[in-house]
Amino acid sequence: MSESDIKDGVGDGVGDGALPGSLTVDAFDVRVADIADIDLERLQALSISVGWPHRAEDWQFVREVGHGFVALDEIDRVLASAMWFPHGDDFATIGMVMTSPRLQALGVGDWLMKRVLSASAGRTYRLNATRAALALYRSLGFIGHRTVFQCQGEARRSEHAAPAQAVRRLEAVDLAAVTALDERAFGISRAGLMARLFRQSVGYGLERDGALVAFALCRPFGRGHVVGPAVAGTDEDAIAVVQPHVDDHDGRFLRLDTHLDEGPFPLFVARSGLRIHDTVLSMSLGAPLTDPSTRAPDRPVTYALATQALG
């Protein structure tokens, strides 16, 4: 989609009429463009301005797996962004929603979000909301569910090693089993995303009776590496597949985003040097989220998100 196509106006799918291709904000005009047409350096400048750690490589990855829009000022600076990440025809996550601090609360975020909902119409959605964006998402009908704890820091080997289990390094032939286990936990097939994550990640898996029961991927992201997604049915299994990543990055920056705040797993995360840095709120529009408290050996859940944008 070209910038000229977008400027012609797109029906928002939320209210009546078409959305204009430009918006006057604080005495200057802002126009919309497809995020695929924007230089990575300009996108990274936006994330730096709001304190997000995304590298140019991280922006490139989300553009490969998703779609979105940016708002540009009169000299082509990127002022805001919003993206969606489809999985099939009826579900998407929303993320990378950020607005330059000088334009927050002036309507640019709402303007881009309505374009995202229009372009991805017919789906149910999940997203993870910062405190600054909560009012915006609630105004669009999103319902809050549970907190995500952004844990990060200098990784250190746990003093309380997990019991010896049949954990091994994942290989290419394990992708199908990893994707199937992720679908059971997430509730939606993310086959395309998982294939791309798998190629960029080191993974560890735990097998029992010949079947994969837990896995954790880890890849470069932001200030260092991020662990996720990680899926298991019990805290013990989750610890077993995450601990090798902690050991691999001993003394280096590591991040893990989780819904869990009680039990052995979050205690292990804290002991591994990954302290709570921030929180966001998981929200949905049209469909509930899986409750991580329902985890059991036969009911795997997502212990660590791929990222806050991807879920």
Short mmCIF file of C-alpha atoms in Angstrom, two decimals:
data_model
loop_
_atom_site.label_atom_id
_atom_site.label_comp_id
_atom_site.label_asym_id
_atom_site.label_seq_id
_atom_site.Cartn_x
_atom_site.Cartn_y
_atom_site.Cartn_z
CA MET A 1 0.00 0.00 0.00
CA SER A 2 1.53 3.34 -1.02
CA GLU A 3 1.38 6.57 0.92
CA SER A 4 -0.83 8.09 -1.80
CA ASP A 5 -3.28 5.21 -1.43
CA ILE A 6 -3.53 5.80 2.28
CA LYS A 7 -3.96 9.57 1.94
CA ASP A 8 -7.07 9.04 -0.18
CA GLY A 9 -8.90 7.96 3.00
CA VAL A 10 -9.89 4.57 4.43
CA GLY A 11 -13.20 3.69 6.06
CA ASP A 12 -12.52 3.16 9.75
CA GLY A 13 -14.88 0.24 10.33
CA VAL A 14 -15.66 1.76 13.73
CA GLY A 15 -17.80 4.81 13.08
CA ASP A 16 -19.55 6.36 10.11
CA GLY A 17 -17.77 7.82 7.09
CA ALA A 18 -14.20 7.62 5.88
CA LEU A 19 -11.09 8.59 7.78
CA PRO A 20 -9.21 11.53 6.26
CA GLY A 21 -5.69 11.07 4.96
CA SER A 22 -4.32 13.91 7.05
CA LEU A 23 -4.92 15.39 10.49
CA THR A 24 -4.13 18.84 11.84
CA VAL A 25 -2.34 18.47 15.16
CA ASP A 26 -1.05 21.31 17.33
CA ALA A 27 -0.95 23.75 14.39
CA PHE A 28 0.69 21.42 11.86
CA ASP A 29 -0.51 18.68 9.56
CA VAL A 30 0.17 15.00 10.16
CA ARG A 31 -0.28 12.46 7.40
CA VAL A 32 -0.43 8.67 7.40
CA ALA A 33 1.87 6.25 5.57
CA ASP A 34 2.36 2.50 5.38
CA ILE A 35 4.98 1.37 7.87
CA ALA A 36 6.56 -0.87 5.20
CA ASP A 37 7.68 2.24 3.30
CA ILE A 38 9.57 3.86 6.18
CA ASP A 39 13.32 3.63 6.76
CA LEU A 40 14.24 1.52 9.76
CA GLU A 41 16.37 4.31 11.21
CA ARG A 42 13.34 6.60 11.36
CA LEU A 43 11.27 3.93 13.07
CA GLN A 44 14.01 3.31 15.60
CA ALA A 45 14.18 7.04 16.31
CA LEU A 46 10.50 6.90 17.30
CA SER A 47 10.99 3.98 19.69
CA ILE A 48 14.00 5.70 21.24
CA SER A 49 11.90 8.82 21.81
CA VAL A 50 9.39 6.85 23.92
CA GLY A 51 12.04 4.83 25.77
CA TRP A 52 11.47 1.50 24.01
CA PRO A 53 14.54 -0.67 23.38
CA HIS A 54 13.81 -1.84 19.81
CA ARG A 55 16.77 -2.09 17.48
CA ALA A 56 16.48 -1.63 13.72
CA GLU A 57 16.55 -5.45 13.48
CA ASP A 58 13.58 -5.70 15.84
CA TRP A 59 11.61 -3.26 13.72
CA GLN A 60 12.47 -5.25 10.61
CA PHE A 61 11.19 -8.44 12.22
CA VAL A 62 7.82 -6.97 13.21
CA ARG A 63 7.41 -5.55 9.72
CA GLU A 64 8.01 -9.00 8.26
CA VAL A 65 5.29 -10.59 10.41
CA GLY A 66 2.79 -7.73 10.60
CA HIS A 67 1.29 -4.63 9.03
CA GLY A 68 0.84 -1.09 10.19
CA PHE A 69 0.76 2.64 9.79
CA VAL A 70 2.85 5.60 10.86
CA ALA A 71 2.03 9.28 11.26
CA LEU A 72 4.48 11.69 9.60
CA ASP A 73 4.91 15.40 10.11
CA GLU A 74 5.55 17.95 7.36
CA ILE A 75 9.26 17.09 7.14
CA ASP A 76 8.68 13.31 7.22
CA ARG A 77 9.60 12.67 10.83
CA VAL A 78 7.83 9.61 12.26
CA LEU A 79 5.57 10.79 15.08
CA ALA A 80 3.54 7.66 15.86
CA SER A 81 3.01 4.05 14.83
CA ALA A 82 0.50 1.22 15.22
CA MET A 83 0.67 -2.36 13.92
CA TRP A 84 -1.35 -5.55 13.79
CA PHE A 85 -0.13 -9.15 13.50
CA PRO A 86 -2.68 -11.50 11.89
CA HIS A 87 -2.95 -15.20 12.64
CA GLY A 88 -5.45 -16.66 10.23
CA ASP A 89 -8.47 -14.70 9.06
CA ASP A 90 -10.18 -14.01 12.38
CA PHE A 91 -7.52 -13.14 14.97
CA ALA A 92 -4.71 -10.63 15.41
CA THR A 93 -2.54 -9.11 18.08
CA ILE A 94 -1.97 -5.35 18.10
CA GLY A 95 1.30 -3.75 19.09
CA MET A 96 4.05 -1.24 18.39
CA VAL A 97 1.52 1.48 19.26
CA MET A 98 3.58 4.50 20.26
CA THR A 99 3.32 8.25 19.95
CA SER A 100 6.04 10.88 20.27
CA PRO A 101 5.81 12.39 23.76
CA ARG A 102 5.05 15.85 22.41
CA LEU A 103 1.92 14.56 20.63
CA GLN A 104 0.48 12.24 23.24
CA ALA A 105 -3.14 13.00 24.15
CA LEU A 106 -3.64 14.97 20.89
CA GLY A 107 -5.55 12.22 19.06
CA VAL A 108 -2.85 10.72 16.84
CA GLY A 109 -2.92 7.34 18.61
CA ASP A 110 -6.68 7.11 18.26
CA TRP A 111 -6.42 8.09 14.59
CA LEU A 112 -3.91 5.30 13.83
CA MET A 113 -5.69 2.70 15.96
CA LYS A 114 -8.92 3.22 14.05
CA ARG A 115 -7.01 2.66 10.82
CA VAL A 116 -5.57 -0.57 12.22
CA LEU A 117 -9.03 -1.80 13.23
CA SER A 118 -10.39 -0.86 9.81
CA ALA A 119 -7.61 -2.57 7.87
CA SER A 120 -7.87 -5.74 10.00
CA ALA A 121 -11.67 -5.77 10.36
CA GLY A 122 -13.48 -9.01 11.12
CA ARG A 123 -10.98 -10.23 13.70
CA THR A 124 -10.82 -10.58 17.45
CA TYR A 125 -7.82 -8.94 19.09
CA ARG A 126 -5.36 -9.08 21.93
CA LEU A 127 -2.86 -6.46 22.98
CA ASN A 128 -0.70 -5.43 25.92
CA ALA A 129 -1.38 -1.89 27.05
CA THR A 130 1.00 0.54 28.69
CA ARG A 131 -0.50 2.77 31.35
CA ALA A 132 -0.33 5.72 28.95
CA ALA A 133 -2.52 3.92 26.39
CA LEU A 134 -5.13 2.36 28.69
CA ALA A 135 -7.73 5.09 28.19
CA LEU A 136 -7.37 4.87 24.41
CA TYR A 137 -7.90 1.10 24.30
CA ARG A 138 -10.82 1.22 26.70
CA SER A 139 -12.48 3.86 24.54
CA LEU A 140 -12.24 1.42 21.62
CA GLY A 141 -13.92 -1.38 23.59
CA PHE A 142 -10.93 -3.40 24.78
CA ILE A 143 -11.35 -5.21 28.09
CA GLY A 144 -8.50 -5.63 30.58
CA HIS A 145 -7.62 -9.08 31.88
CA ARG A 146 -4.30 -9.50 33.67
CA THR A 147 -0.92 -7.94 34.27
CA VAL A 148 2.22 -8.76 32.32
CA PHE A 149 5.42 -8.43 34.34
CA GLN A 150 8.40 -7.25 32.30
CA CYS A 151 11.37 -8.89 34.04
CA GLN A 152 14.90 -8.04 33.01
CA GLY A 153 18.43 -7.63 34.22
CA GLU A 154 21.85 -9.22 34.27
CA ALA A 155 21.24 -12.95 34.18
CA ARG A 156 22.90 -15.14 36.76
CA ARG A 157 22.93 -18.86 37.26
CA SER A 158 20.34 -19.88 39.81
CA GLU A 159 21.61 -21.06 43.15
CA HIS A 160 18.67 -23.47 43.19
CA ALA A 161 19.22 -25.64 40.15
CA ALA A 162 16.22 -27.35 38.62
CA PRO A 163 16.01 -31.12 39.03
CA ALA A 164 17.73 -33.05 36.25
CA GLN A 165 15.26 -33.62 33.43
CA ALA A 166 15.39 -34.65 29.81
CA VAL A 167 15.95 -31.13 28.47
CA ARG A 168 17.70 -30.87 25.13
CA ARG A 169 18.53 -28.31 22.47
CA LEU A 170 15.75 -28.04 19.90
CA GLU A 171 16.45 -28.74 16.24
CA ALA A 172 14.69 -27.94 12.97
CA VAL A 173 12.70 -31.18 13.12
CA ASP A 174 11.09 -29.99 16.37
CA LEU A 175 9.32 -27.02 14.80
CA ALA A 176 6.01 -28.85 14.24
CA ALA A 177 5.85 -30.05 17.86
CA VAL A 178 6.79 -26.58 19.16
CA THR A 179 4.10 -24.95 17.01
CA ALA A 180 1.45 -27.43 18.15
CA LEU A 181 2.31 -26.90 21.83
CA ASP A 182 2.26 -23.13 21.37
CA GLU A 183 -1.21 -23.37 19.80
CA ARG A 184 -2.52 -25.35 22.78
CA ALA A 185 -1.25 -22.67 25.16
CA PHE A 186 -2.05 -19.54 23.14
CA GLY A 187 -5.40 -20.77 21.85
CA ILE A 188 -4.66 -19.80 18.24
CA SER A 189 -2.32 -21.29 15.64
CA ARG A 190 0.68 -19.02 15.10
CA ALA A 191 2.44 -21.30 12.63
CA GLY A 192 3.90 -18.52 10.47
CA LEU A 193 5.17 -16.51 13.41
CA MET A 194 6.58 -19.56 15.17
CA ALA A 195 8.52 -20.58 12.05
CA ARG A 196 10.16 -17.15 11.89
CA LEU A 197 10.88 -17.05 15.62
CA PHE A 198 12.31 -20.55 15.49
CA ARG A 199 14.82 -19.57 12.80
CA GLN A 200 16.10 -16.65 14.89
CA SER A 201 16.18 -18.42 18.25
CA VAL A 202 18.00 -20.94 20.34
CA GLY A 203 15.47 -23.32 21.85
CA TYR A 204 15.35 -25.89 24.63
CA GLY A 205 12.64 -28.50 25.00
CA LEU A 206 11.52 -31.06 27.55
CA GLU A 207 10.12 -34.41 26.45
CA ARG A 208 8.13 -36.90 28.45
CA ASP A 209 7.01 -40.28 27.11
CA GLY A 210 8.25 -39.28 23.67
CA ALA A 211 6.18 -36.07 23.49
CA LEU A 212 7.26 -32.44 23.82
CA VAL A 213 5.71 -31.02 27.01
CA ALA A 214 7.62 -27.74 27.39
CA PHE A 215 9.85 -25.44 25.38
CA ALA A 216 11.50 -22.02 25.59
CA LEU A 217 12.99 -19.96 22.79
CA CYS A 218 15.53 -17.16 23.18
CA ARG A 219 16.72 -14.64 20.59
CA PRO A 220 18.49 -11.26 20.30
CA PHE A 221 16.17 -8.37 21.14
CA GLY A 222 16.51 -4.84 22.46
CA ARG A 223 19.34 -4.43 24.96
CA GLY A 224 20.36 -8.09 24.86
CA HIS A 225 18.26 -11.23 24.51
CA VAL A 226 14.63 -12.09 25.30
CA VAL A 227 13.28 -15.47 26.44
CA GLY A 228 9.95 -16.24 24.81
CA PRO A 229 7.72 -17.74 23.95
CA ALA A 230 8.02 -20.33 26.69
CA VAL A 231 5.26 -22.90 27.13
CA ALA A 232 4.76 -25.55 29.80
CA GLY A 233 2.09 -27.16 31.96
CA THR A 234 3.86 -26.82 35.31
CA ASP A 235 6.26 -24.37 36.92
CA GLU A 236 8.86 -27.10 37.26
CA ASP A 237 8.78 -27.85 33.53
CA ALA A 238 8.91 -24.14 32.68
CA ILE A 239 11.95 -23.67 34.91
CA ALA A 240 13.63 -26.68 33.32
CA VAL A 241 13.48 -25.19 29.80
CA VAL A 242 14.19 -21.55 30.75
CA GLN A 243 17.15 -22.25 33.04
CA PRO A 244 19.52 -23.23 30.18
CA HIS A 245 18.92 -19.82 28.62
CA VAL A 246 19.75 -18.12 31.93
CA ASP A 247 22.92 -20.18 32.14
CA ASP A 248 23.82 -19.38 28.51
CA HIS A 249 23.54 -15.64 29.22
CA ASP A 250 25.13 -15.55 32.67
CA GLY A 251 26.36 -12.01 33.28
CA ARG A 252 24.54 -10.57 30.27
CA PHE A 253 21.28 -8.67 29.82
CA LEU A 254 18.22 -10.91 29.56
CA ARG A 255 14.50 -10.17 29.47
CA LEU A 256 11.40 -12.28 30.08
CA ASP A 257 7.75 -11.11 30.05
CA THR A 258 5.31 -13.24 32.04
CA HIS A 259 1.77 -13.20 33.42
CA LEU A 260 2.86 -15.27 36.41
CA ASP A 261 3.51 -13.54 39.73
CA GLU A 262 3.03 -16.41 42.20
CA GLY A 263 4.63 -19.81 42.54
CA PRO A 264 8.05 -21.33 41.84
CA PHE A 265 8.45 -19.90 38.33
CA PRO A 266 8.42 -16.16 39.12
CA LEU A 267 10.60 -16.87 42.16
CA PHE A 268 13.09 -18.62 39.85
CA VAL A 269 13.00 -15.66 37.45
CA ALA A 270 13.80 -13.22 40.26
CA ARG A 271 16.60 -15.42 41.59
CA SER A 272 18.03 -15.50 38.07
CA GLY A 273 18.58 -11.73 38.19
CA LEU A 274 15.51 -10.74 36.18
CA ARG A 275 13.65 -8.23 38.32
CA ILE A 276 10.33 -6.59 37.50
CA HIS A 277 11.13 -3.48 35.46
CA ASP A 278 7.63 -2.50 34.31
CA THR A 279 4.10 -3.84 33.86
CA VAL A 280 1.49 -3.72 31.11
CA LEU A 281 -2.10 -4.93 31.00
CA SER A 282 -3.25 -7.69 28.64
CA MET A 283 -6.51 -6.69 26.96
CA SER A 284 -8.83 -8.22 24.38
CA LEU A 285 -11.60 -7.23 22.02
CA GLY A 286 -14.06 -9.95 21.12
CA ALA A 287 -12.42 -12.94 22.82
CA PRO A 288 -11.09 -13.78 26.31
CA LEU A 289 -7.51 -14.80 27.09
CA THR A 290 -6.34 -18.11 28.49
CA ASP A 291 -6.05 -17.90 32.28
CA PRO A 292 -2.50 -18.92 33.29
CA SER A 293 -3.80 -20.06 36.69
CA THR A 294 -5.47 -23.01 34.91
CA ARG A 295 -2.11 -24.55 34.05
CA ALA A 296 -1.69 -28.29 34.56
CA PRO A 297 0.38 -31.09 32.97
CA ASP A 298 -2.37 -31.54 30.36
CA ARG A 299 -3.15 -27.80 30.07
CA PRO A 300 -0.02 -25.92 28.95
CA VAL A 301 0.07 -22.13 29.22
CA THR A 302 2.37 -19.40 27.95
CA TYR A 303 4.93 -18.76 30.69
CA ALA A 304 6.87 -16.15 28.69
CA LEU A 305 5.56 -13.97 25.87
CA ALA A 306 7.33 -13.75 22.54
CA THR A 307 7.16 -9.97 22.97
CA GLN A 308 4.50 -7.64 24.28
CA ALA A 309 3.49 -6.82 20.68
CA LEU A 310 3.26 -10.45 19.56
CA GLY A 311 1.84 -12.03 22.72
#
